[in-house]
Short mmCIF file of C-alpha atoms in Angstrom, two decimals:
data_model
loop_
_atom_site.label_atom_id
_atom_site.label_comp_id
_atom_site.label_asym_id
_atom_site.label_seq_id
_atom_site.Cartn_x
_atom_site.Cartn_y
_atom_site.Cartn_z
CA UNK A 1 -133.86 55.52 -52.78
CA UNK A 2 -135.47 55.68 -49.61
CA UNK A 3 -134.92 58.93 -47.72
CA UNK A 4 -136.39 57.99 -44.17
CA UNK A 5 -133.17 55.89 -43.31
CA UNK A 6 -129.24 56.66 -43.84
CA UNK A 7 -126.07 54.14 -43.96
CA UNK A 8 -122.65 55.03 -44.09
CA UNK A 9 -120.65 54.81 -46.86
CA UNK A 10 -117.51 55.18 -48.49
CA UNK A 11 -117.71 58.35 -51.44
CA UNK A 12 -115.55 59.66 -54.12
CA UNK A 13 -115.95 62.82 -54.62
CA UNK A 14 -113.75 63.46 -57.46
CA UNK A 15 -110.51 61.97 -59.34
CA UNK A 16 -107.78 60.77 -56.85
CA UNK A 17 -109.88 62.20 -53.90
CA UNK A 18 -109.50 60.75 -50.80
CA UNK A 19 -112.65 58.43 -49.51
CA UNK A 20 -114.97 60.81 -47.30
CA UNK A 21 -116.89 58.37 -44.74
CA UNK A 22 -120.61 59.82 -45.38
CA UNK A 23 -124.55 59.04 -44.47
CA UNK A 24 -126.35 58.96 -46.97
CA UNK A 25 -129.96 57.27 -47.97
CA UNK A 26 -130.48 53.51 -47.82
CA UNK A 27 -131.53 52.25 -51.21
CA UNK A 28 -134.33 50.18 -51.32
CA UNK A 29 -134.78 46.79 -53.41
CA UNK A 30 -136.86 47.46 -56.43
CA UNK A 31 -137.95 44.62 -59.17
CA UNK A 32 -135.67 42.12 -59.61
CA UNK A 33 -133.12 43.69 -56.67
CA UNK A 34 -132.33 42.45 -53.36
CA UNK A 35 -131.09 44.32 -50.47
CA UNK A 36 -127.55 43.42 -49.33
CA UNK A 37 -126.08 44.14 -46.50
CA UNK A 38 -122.27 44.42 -47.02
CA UNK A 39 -120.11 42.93 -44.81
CA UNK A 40 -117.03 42.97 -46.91
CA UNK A 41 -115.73 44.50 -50.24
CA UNK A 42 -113.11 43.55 -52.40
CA UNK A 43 -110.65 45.39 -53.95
CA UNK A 44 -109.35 45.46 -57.49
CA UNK A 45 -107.14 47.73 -59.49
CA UNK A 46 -109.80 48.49 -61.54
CA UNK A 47 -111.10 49.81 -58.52
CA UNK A 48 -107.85 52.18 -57.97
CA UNK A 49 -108.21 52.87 -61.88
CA UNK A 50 -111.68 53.95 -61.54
CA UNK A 51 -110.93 56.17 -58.61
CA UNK A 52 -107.91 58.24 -60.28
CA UNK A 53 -110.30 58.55 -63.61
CA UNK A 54 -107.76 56.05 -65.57
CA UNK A 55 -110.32 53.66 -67.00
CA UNK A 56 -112.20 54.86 -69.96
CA UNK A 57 -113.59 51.29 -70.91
CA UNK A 58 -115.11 51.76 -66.89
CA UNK A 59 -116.08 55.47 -66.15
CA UNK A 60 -118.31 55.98 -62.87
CA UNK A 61 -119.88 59.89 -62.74
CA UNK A 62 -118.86 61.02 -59.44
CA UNK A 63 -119.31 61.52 -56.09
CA UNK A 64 -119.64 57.87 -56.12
CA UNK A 65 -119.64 54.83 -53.91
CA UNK A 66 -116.96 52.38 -55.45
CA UNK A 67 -116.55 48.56 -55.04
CA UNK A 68 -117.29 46.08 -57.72
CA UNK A 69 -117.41 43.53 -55.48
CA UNK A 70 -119.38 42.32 -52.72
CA UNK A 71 -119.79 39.42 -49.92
CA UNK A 72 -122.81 39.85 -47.67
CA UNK A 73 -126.46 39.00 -46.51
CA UNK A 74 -129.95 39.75 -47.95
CA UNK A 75 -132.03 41.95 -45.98
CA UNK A 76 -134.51 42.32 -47.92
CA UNK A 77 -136.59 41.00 -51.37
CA UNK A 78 -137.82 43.01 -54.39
CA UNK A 79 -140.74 42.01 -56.06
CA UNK A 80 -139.97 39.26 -59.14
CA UNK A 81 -137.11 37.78 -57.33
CA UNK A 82 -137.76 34.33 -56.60
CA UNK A 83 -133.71 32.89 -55.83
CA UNK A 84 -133.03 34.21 -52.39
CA UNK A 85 -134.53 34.68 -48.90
CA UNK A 86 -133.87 37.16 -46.47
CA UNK A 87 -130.47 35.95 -44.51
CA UNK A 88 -129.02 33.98 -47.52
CA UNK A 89 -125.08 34.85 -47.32
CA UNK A 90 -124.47 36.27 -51.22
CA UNK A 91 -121.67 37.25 -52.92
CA UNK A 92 -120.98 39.33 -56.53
CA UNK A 93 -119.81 41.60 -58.70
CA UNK A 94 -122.42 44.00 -58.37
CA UNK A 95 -121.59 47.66 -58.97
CA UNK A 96 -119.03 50.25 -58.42
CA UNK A 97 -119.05 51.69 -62.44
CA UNK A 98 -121.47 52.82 -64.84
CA UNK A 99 -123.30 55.07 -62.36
CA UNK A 100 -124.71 51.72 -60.33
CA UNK A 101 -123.52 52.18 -56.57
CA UNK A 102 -120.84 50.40 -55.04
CA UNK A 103 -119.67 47.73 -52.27
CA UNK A 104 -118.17 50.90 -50.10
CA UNK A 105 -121.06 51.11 -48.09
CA UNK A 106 -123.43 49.32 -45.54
CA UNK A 107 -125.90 48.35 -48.07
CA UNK A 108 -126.83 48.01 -51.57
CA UNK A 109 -129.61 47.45 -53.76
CA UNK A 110 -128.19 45.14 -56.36
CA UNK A 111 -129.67 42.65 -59.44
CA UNK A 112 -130.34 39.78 -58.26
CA UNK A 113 -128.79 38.07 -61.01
CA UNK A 114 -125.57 39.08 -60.78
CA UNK A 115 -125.30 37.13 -57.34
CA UNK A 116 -124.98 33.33 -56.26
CA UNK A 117 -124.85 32.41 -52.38
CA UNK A 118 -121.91 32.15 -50.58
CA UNK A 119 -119.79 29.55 -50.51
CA UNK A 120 -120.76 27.88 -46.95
CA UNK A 121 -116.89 27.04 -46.13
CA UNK A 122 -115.52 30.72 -47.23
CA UNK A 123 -115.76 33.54 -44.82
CA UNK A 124 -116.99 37.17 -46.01
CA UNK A 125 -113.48 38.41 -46.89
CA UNK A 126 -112.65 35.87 -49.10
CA UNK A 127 -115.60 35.78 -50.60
CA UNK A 128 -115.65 39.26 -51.37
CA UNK A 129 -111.94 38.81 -52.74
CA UNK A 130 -113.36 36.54 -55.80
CA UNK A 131 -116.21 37.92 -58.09
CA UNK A 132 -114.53 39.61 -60.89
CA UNK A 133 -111.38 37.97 -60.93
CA UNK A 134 -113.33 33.94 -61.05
CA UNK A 135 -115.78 36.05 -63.24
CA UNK A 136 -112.54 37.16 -65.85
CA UNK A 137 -111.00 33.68 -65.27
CA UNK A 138 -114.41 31.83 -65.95
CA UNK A 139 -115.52 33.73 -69.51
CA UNK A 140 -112.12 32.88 -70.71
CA UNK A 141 -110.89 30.03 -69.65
CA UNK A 142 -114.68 28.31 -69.95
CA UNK A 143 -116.97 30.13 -72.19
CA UNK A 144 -114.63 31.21 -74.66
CA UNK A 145 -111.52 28.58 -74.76
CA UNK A 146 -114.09 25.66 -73.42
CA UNK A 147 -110.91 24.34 -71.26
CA UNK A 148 -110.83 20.75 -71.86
CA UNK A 149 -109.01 17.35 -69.78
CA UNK A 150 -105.48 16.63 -70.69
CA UNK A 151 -105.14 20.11 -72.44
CA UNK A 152 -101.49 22.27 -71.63
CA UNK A 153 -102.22 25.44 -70.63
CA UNK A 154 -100.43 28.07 -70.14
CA UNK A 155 -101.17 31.11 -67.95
CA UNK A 156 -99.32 34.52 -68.43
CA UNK A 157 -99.39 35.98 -65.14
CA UNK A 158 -100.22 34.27 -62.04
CA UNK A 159 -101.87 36.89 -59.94
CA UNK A 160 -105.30 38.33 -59.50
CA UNK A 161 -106.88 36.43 -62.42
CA UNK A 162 -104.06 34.57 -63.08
CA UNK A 163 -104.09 32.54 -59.65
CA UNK A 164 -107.93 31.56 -60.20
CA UNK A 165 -107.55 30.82 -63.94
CA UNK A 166 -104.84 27.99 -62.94
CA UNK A 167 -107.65 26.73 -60.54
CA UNK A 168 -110.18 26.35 -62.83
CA UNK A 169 -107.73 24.57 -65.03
CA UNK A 170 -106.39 22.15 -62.47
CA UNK A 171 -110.50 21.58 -61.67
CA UNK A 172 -111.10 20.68 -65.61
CA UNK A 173 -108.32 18.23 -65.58
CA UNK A 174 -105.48 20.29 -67.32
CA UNK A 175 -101.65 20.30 -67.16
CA UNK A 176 -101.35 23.77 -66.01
CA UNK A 177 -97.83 25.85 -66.34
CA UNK A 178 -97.51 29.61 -64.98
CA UNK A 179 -95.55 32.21 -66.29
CA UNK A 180 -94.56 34.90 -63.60
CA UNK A 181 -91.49 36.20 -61.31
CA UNK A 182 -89.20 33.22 -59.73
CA UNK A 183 -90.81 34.89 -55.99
CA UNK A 184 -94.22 33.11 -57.42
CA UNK A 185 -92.59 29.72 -58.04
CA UNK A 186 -93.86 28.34 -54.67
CA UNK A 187 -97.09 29.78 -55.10
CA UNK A 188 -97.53 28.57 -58.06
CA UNK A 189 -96.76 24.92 -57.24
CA UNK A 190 -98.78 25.28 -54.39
CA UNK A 191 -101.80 25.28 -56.68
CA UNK A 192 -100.01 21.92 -58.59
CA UNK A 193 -98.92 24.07 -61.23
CA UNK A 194 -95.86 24.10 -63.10
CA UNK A 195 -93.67 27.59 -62.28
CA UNK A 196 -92.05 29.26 -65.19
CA UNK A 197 -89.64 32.36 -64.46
CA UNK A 198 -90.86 34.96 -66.78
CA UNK A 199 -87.01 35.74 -67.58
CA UNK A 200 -86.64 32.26 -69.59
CA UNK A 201 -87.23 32.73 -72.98
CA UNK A 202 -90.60 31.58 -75.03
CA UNK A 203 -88.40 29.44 -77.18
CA UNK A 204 -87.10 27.73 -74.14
CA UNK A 205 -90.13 27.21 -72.04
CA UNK A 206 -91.72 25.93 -75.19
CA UNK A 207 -89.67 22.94 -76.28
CA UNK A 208 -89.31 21.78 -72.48
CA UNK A 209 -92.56 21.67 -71.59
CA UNK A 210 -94.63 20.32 -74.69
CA UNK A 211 -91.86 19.45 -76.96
CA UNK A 212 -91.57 22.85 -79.36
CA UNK A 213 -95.46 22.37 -79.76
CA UNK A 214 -96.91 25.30 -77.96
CA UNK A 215 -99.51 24.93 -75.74
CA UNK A 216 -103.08 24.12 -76.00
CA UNK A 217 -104.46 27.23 -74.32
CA UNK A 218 -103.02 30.03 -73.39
CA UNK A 219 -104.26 32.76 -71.06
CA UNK A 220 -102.70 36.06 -70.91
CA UNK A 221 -103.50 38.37 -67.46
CA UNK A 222 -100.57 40.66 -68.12
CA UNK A 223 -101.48 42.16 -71.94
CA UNK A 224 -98.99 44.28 -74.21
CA UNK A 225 -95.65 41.41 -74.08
CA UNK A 226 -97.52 39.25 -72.09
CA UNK A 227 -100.53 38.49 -74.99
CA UNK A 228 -97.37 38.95 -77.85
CA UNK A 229 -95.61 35.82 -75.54
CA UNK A 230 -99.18 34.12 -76.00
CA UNK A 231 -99.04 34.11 -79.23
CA UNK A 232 -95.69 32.64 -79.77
CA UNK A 233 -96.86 29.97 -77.24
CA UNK A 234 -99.61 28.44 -78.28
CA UNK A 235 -99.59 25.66 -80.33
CA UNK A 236 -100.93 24.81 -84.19
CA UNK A 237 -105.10 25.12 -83.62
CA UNK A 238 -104.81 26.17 -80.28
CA UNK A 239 -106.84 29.10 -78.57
CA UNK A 240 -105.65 31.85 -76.83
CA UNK A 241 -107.44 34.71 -74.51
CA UNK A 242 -106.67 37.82 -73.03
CA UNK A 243 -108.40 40.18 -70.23
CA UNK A 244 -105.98 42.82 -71.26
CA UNK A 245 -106.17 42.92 -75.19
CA UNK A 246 -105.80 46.08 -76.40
CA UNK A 247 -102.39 47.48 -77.95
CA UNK A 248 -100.94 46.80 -80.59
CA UNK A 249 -100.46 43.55 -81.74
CA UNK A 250 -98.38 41.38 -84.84
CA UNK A 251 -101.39 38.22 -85.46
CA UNK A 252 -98.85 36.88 -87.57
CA UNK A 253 -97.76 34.44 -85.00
CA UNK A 254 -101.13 33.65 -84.04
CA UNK A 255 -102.30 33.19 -87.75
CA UNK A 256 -99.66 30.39 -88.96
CA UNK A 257 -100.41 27.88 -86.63
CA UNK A 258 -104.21 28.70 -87.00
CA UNK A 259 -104.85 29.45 -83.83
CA UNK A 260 -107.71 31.03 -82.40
CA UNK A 261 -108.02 34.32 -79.66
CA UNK A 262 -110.74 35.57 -77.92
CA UNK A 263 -111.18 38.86 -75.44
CA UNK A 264 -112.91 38.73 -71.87
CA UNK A 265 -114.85 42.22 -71.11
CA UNK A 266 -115.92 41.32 -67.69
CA UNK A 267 -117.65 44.54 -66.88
CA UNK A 268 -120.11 44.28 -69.85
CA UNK A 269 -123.22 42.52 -68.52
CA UNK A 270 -122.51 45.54 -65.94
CA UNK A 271 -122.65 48.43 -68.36
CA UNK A 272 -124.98 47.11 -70.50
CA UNK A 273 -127.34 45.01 -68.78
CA UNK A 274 -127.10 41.98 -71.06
CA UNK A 275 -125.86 38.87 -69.94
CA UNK A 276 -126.29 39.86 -66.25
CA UNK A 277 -127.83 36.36 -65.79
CA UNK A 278 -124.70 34.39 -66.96
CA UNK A 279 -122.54 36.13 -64.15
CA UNK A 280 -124.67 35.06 -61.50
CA UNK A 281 -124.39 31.24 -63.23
CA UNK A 282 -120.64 32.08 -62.90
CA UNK A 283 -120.67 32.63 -59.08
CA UNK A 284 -122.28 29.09 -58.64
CA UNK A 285 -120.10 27.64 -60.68
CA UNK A 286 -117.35 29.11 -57.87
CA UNK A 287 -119.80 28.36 -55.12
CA UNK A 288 -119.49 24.51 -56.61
CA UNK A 289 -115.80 24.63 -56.68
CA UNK A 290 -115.18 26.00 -53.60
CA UNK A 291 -117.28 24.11 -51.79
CA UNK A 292 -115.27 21.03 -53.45
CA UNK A 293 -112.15 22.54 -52.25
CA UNK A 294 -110.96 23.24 -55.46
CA UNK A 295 -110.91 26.85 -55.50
CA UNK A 296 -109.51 29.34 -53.04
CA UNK A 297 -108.37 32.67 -53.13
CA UNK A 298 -104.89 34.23 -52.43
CA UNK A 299 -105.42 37.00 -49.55
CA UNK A 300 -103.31 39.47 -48.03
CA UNK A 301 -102.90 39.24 -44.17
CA UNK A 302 -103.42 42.59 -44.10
CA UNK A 303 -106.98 43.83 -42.98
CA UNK A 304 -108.84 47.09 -44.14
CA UNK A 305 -111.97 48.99 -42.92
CA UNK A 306 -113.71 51.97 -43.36
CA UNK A 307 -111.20 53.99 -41.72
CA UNK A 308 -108.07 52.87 -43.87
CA UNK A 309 -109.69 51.92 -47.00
CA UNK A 310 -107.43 54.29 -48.69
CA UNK A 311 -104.64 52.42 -47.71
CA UNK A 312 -105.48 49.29 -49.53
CA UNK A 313 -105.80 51.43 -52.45
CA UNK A 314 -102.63 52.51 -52.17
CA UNK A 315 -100.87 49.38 -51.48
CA UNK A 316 -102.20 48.34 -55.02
CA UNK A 317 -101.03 51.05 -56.40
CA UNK A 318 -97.60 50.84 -55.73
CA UNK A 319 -98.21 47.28 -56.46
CA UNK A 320 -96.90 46.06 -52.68
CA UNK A 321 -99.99 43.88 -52.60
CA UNK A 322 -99.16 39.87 -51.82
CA UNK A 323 -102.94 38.45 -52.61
CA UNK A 324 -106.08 40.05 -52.93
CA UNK A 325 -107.62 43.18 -50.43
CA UNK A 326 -110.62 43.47 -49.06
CA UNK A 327 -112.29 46.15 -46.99
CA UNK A 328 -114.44 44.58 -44.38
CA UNK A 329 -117.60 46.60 -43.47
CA UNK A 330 -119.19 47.03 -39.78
#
């Protein structure tokens, strides 16, 4: 870090603290970084998790700068970076765990390849709003089930990850069907996807919609009942994935029809380094899709800055959130 110049930023300095608004040094690009100027961070509850020291698959030592992801425009060029110019508009999921600094600040020194420019018809905020949940939706729905034309699909949850992962779907030509509260049923539609209120039972929803089959692919966003439901659902060789996997869990239902399941870990490239390169693939894939209009996300009117940042942590945490938050950063 460079100590001649400060920025302000957003720290942590211990479990459930409250954000203290701080300077503190300017990082510096070094090989294979870029220097980012943040004009907006999203917020996850991962984020909230990380904060109240409730994610052990996602520890960050503190005092920390949080925010895993970003929206904002290169300053400036480490050496061995070849991908970007200084003012590119650049969006990621960059940091915020594993010790590697956060969005919650006015800049950040962050691997190049994790990034992809902006999506020219987004703004900042909603850019922001999209790295780790099209990230999530993306490895599982893509790499892992390899989504295909014509394919049901079922998705257990329709928010966060859920509302992107029945984008994608639509995009690849599927028959998409949601599982969530009857308040969702609109949104849901709204994305030409078929609403299913989460009170009706598996049996039910099964037979009217492929005929007692099961679906194709299913994608759970919920875990514990919600990946049990996905196993019920999905149909004789079918695939199903999961971003919340872990519990407890009969296969049985999965293994009779053999069917198939794979786990997304979408901090991984993140804590380990490997596969950093693939994520930044990932956010031009939702550059490309945006871009096409096929791909938006679901905000919350509300705005957020600096000064009430804490407040958009809360409203996750009492889960009064309708869309994704973002803090946007002078």
């Amino acid at each position: 870090m460079s100590t001649s110049t400060v920025m302000k930023a957003l720290v942590v300095d211990s479990h459930n603290a409250a954000f203290r608004l701080a300077e503190v040094p300017q990082p510096s690009p070094a090989t294979g970084e870029v220097l980012v100027r943040i004009k907006a961070s999203g917020v996850n509850p991962l984020d909230t998790k990380i904060r109240a020291g409730a994610a052990g698959h996602a520890r960050h030592p503190l005092p920390a700068i949080l925010g895993i992801d970003l929206a904002g425009i290169v300053e400036a060029i480490g050496d061995g970076v070849s991908g970007f110019r200084v003012g590119d508009e650049v969006y990621g999921m960059t940091g915020g765990v594993g010790g590697i600094q956060g969005s919650l600040a006015q800049y950040a020194a962050v691997d190049a390849r994790l990034l992809a420019v902006k999506p020219g018809n987004l703004s900042m905020r909603e850019a922001a709003a999209l790295p780790l949940i099209f990230i999530t939706a993306w490895e599982g729905l893509v790499d892992r089930a390899h989504v295909q034309a014509g394919q049901k699909v079922l998705v257990i949850g329709a928010g966060g990850v859920g509302h992107i992962v029945i984008q994608i779907a639509k995009a690849s030509g599927a028959d998409v069907y949601a599982v969530d509260s009857a308040s969702k049923a609109d949104d849901i539609r709204s994305l030409s996807a078929t609403p299913i209120d989460r009170n009706e039972s598996i049996e039910s929803y099964v037979k009217a919609h492929t005929g007692g089959k099961g679906f194709d692919l299913v994608y759970d966003t919920v875990g514990g009942a919600g990946l049990d439901a996905a196993f019920q659902a999905v149909g004789r060789f079918g695939h199903v994935v999961s971003c919340l996997g872990w519990g407890t869990h009969a296969l049985a239902p999965l293994s009779f029809k053999a069917a198939t399941y794979s786990g997304v870990f979408t901090l991984l490239p993140l804590l380990s380094g490997e596969g950093r390169a693939h994520h930044g693939e990932i956010m031009a894939e939702a550059t490309k899709l945006a871009e096409a209009g096929r791909l938006a996300p679901k905000l919350d009117s509300r705005r957020f800055t600096f000064a009430n940042a804490g407040d958009a942590h809360a409203l996750i945490e009492s889960r009064g959130a309708d869309g994704k938050l973002v803090v946007e950063v002078d």
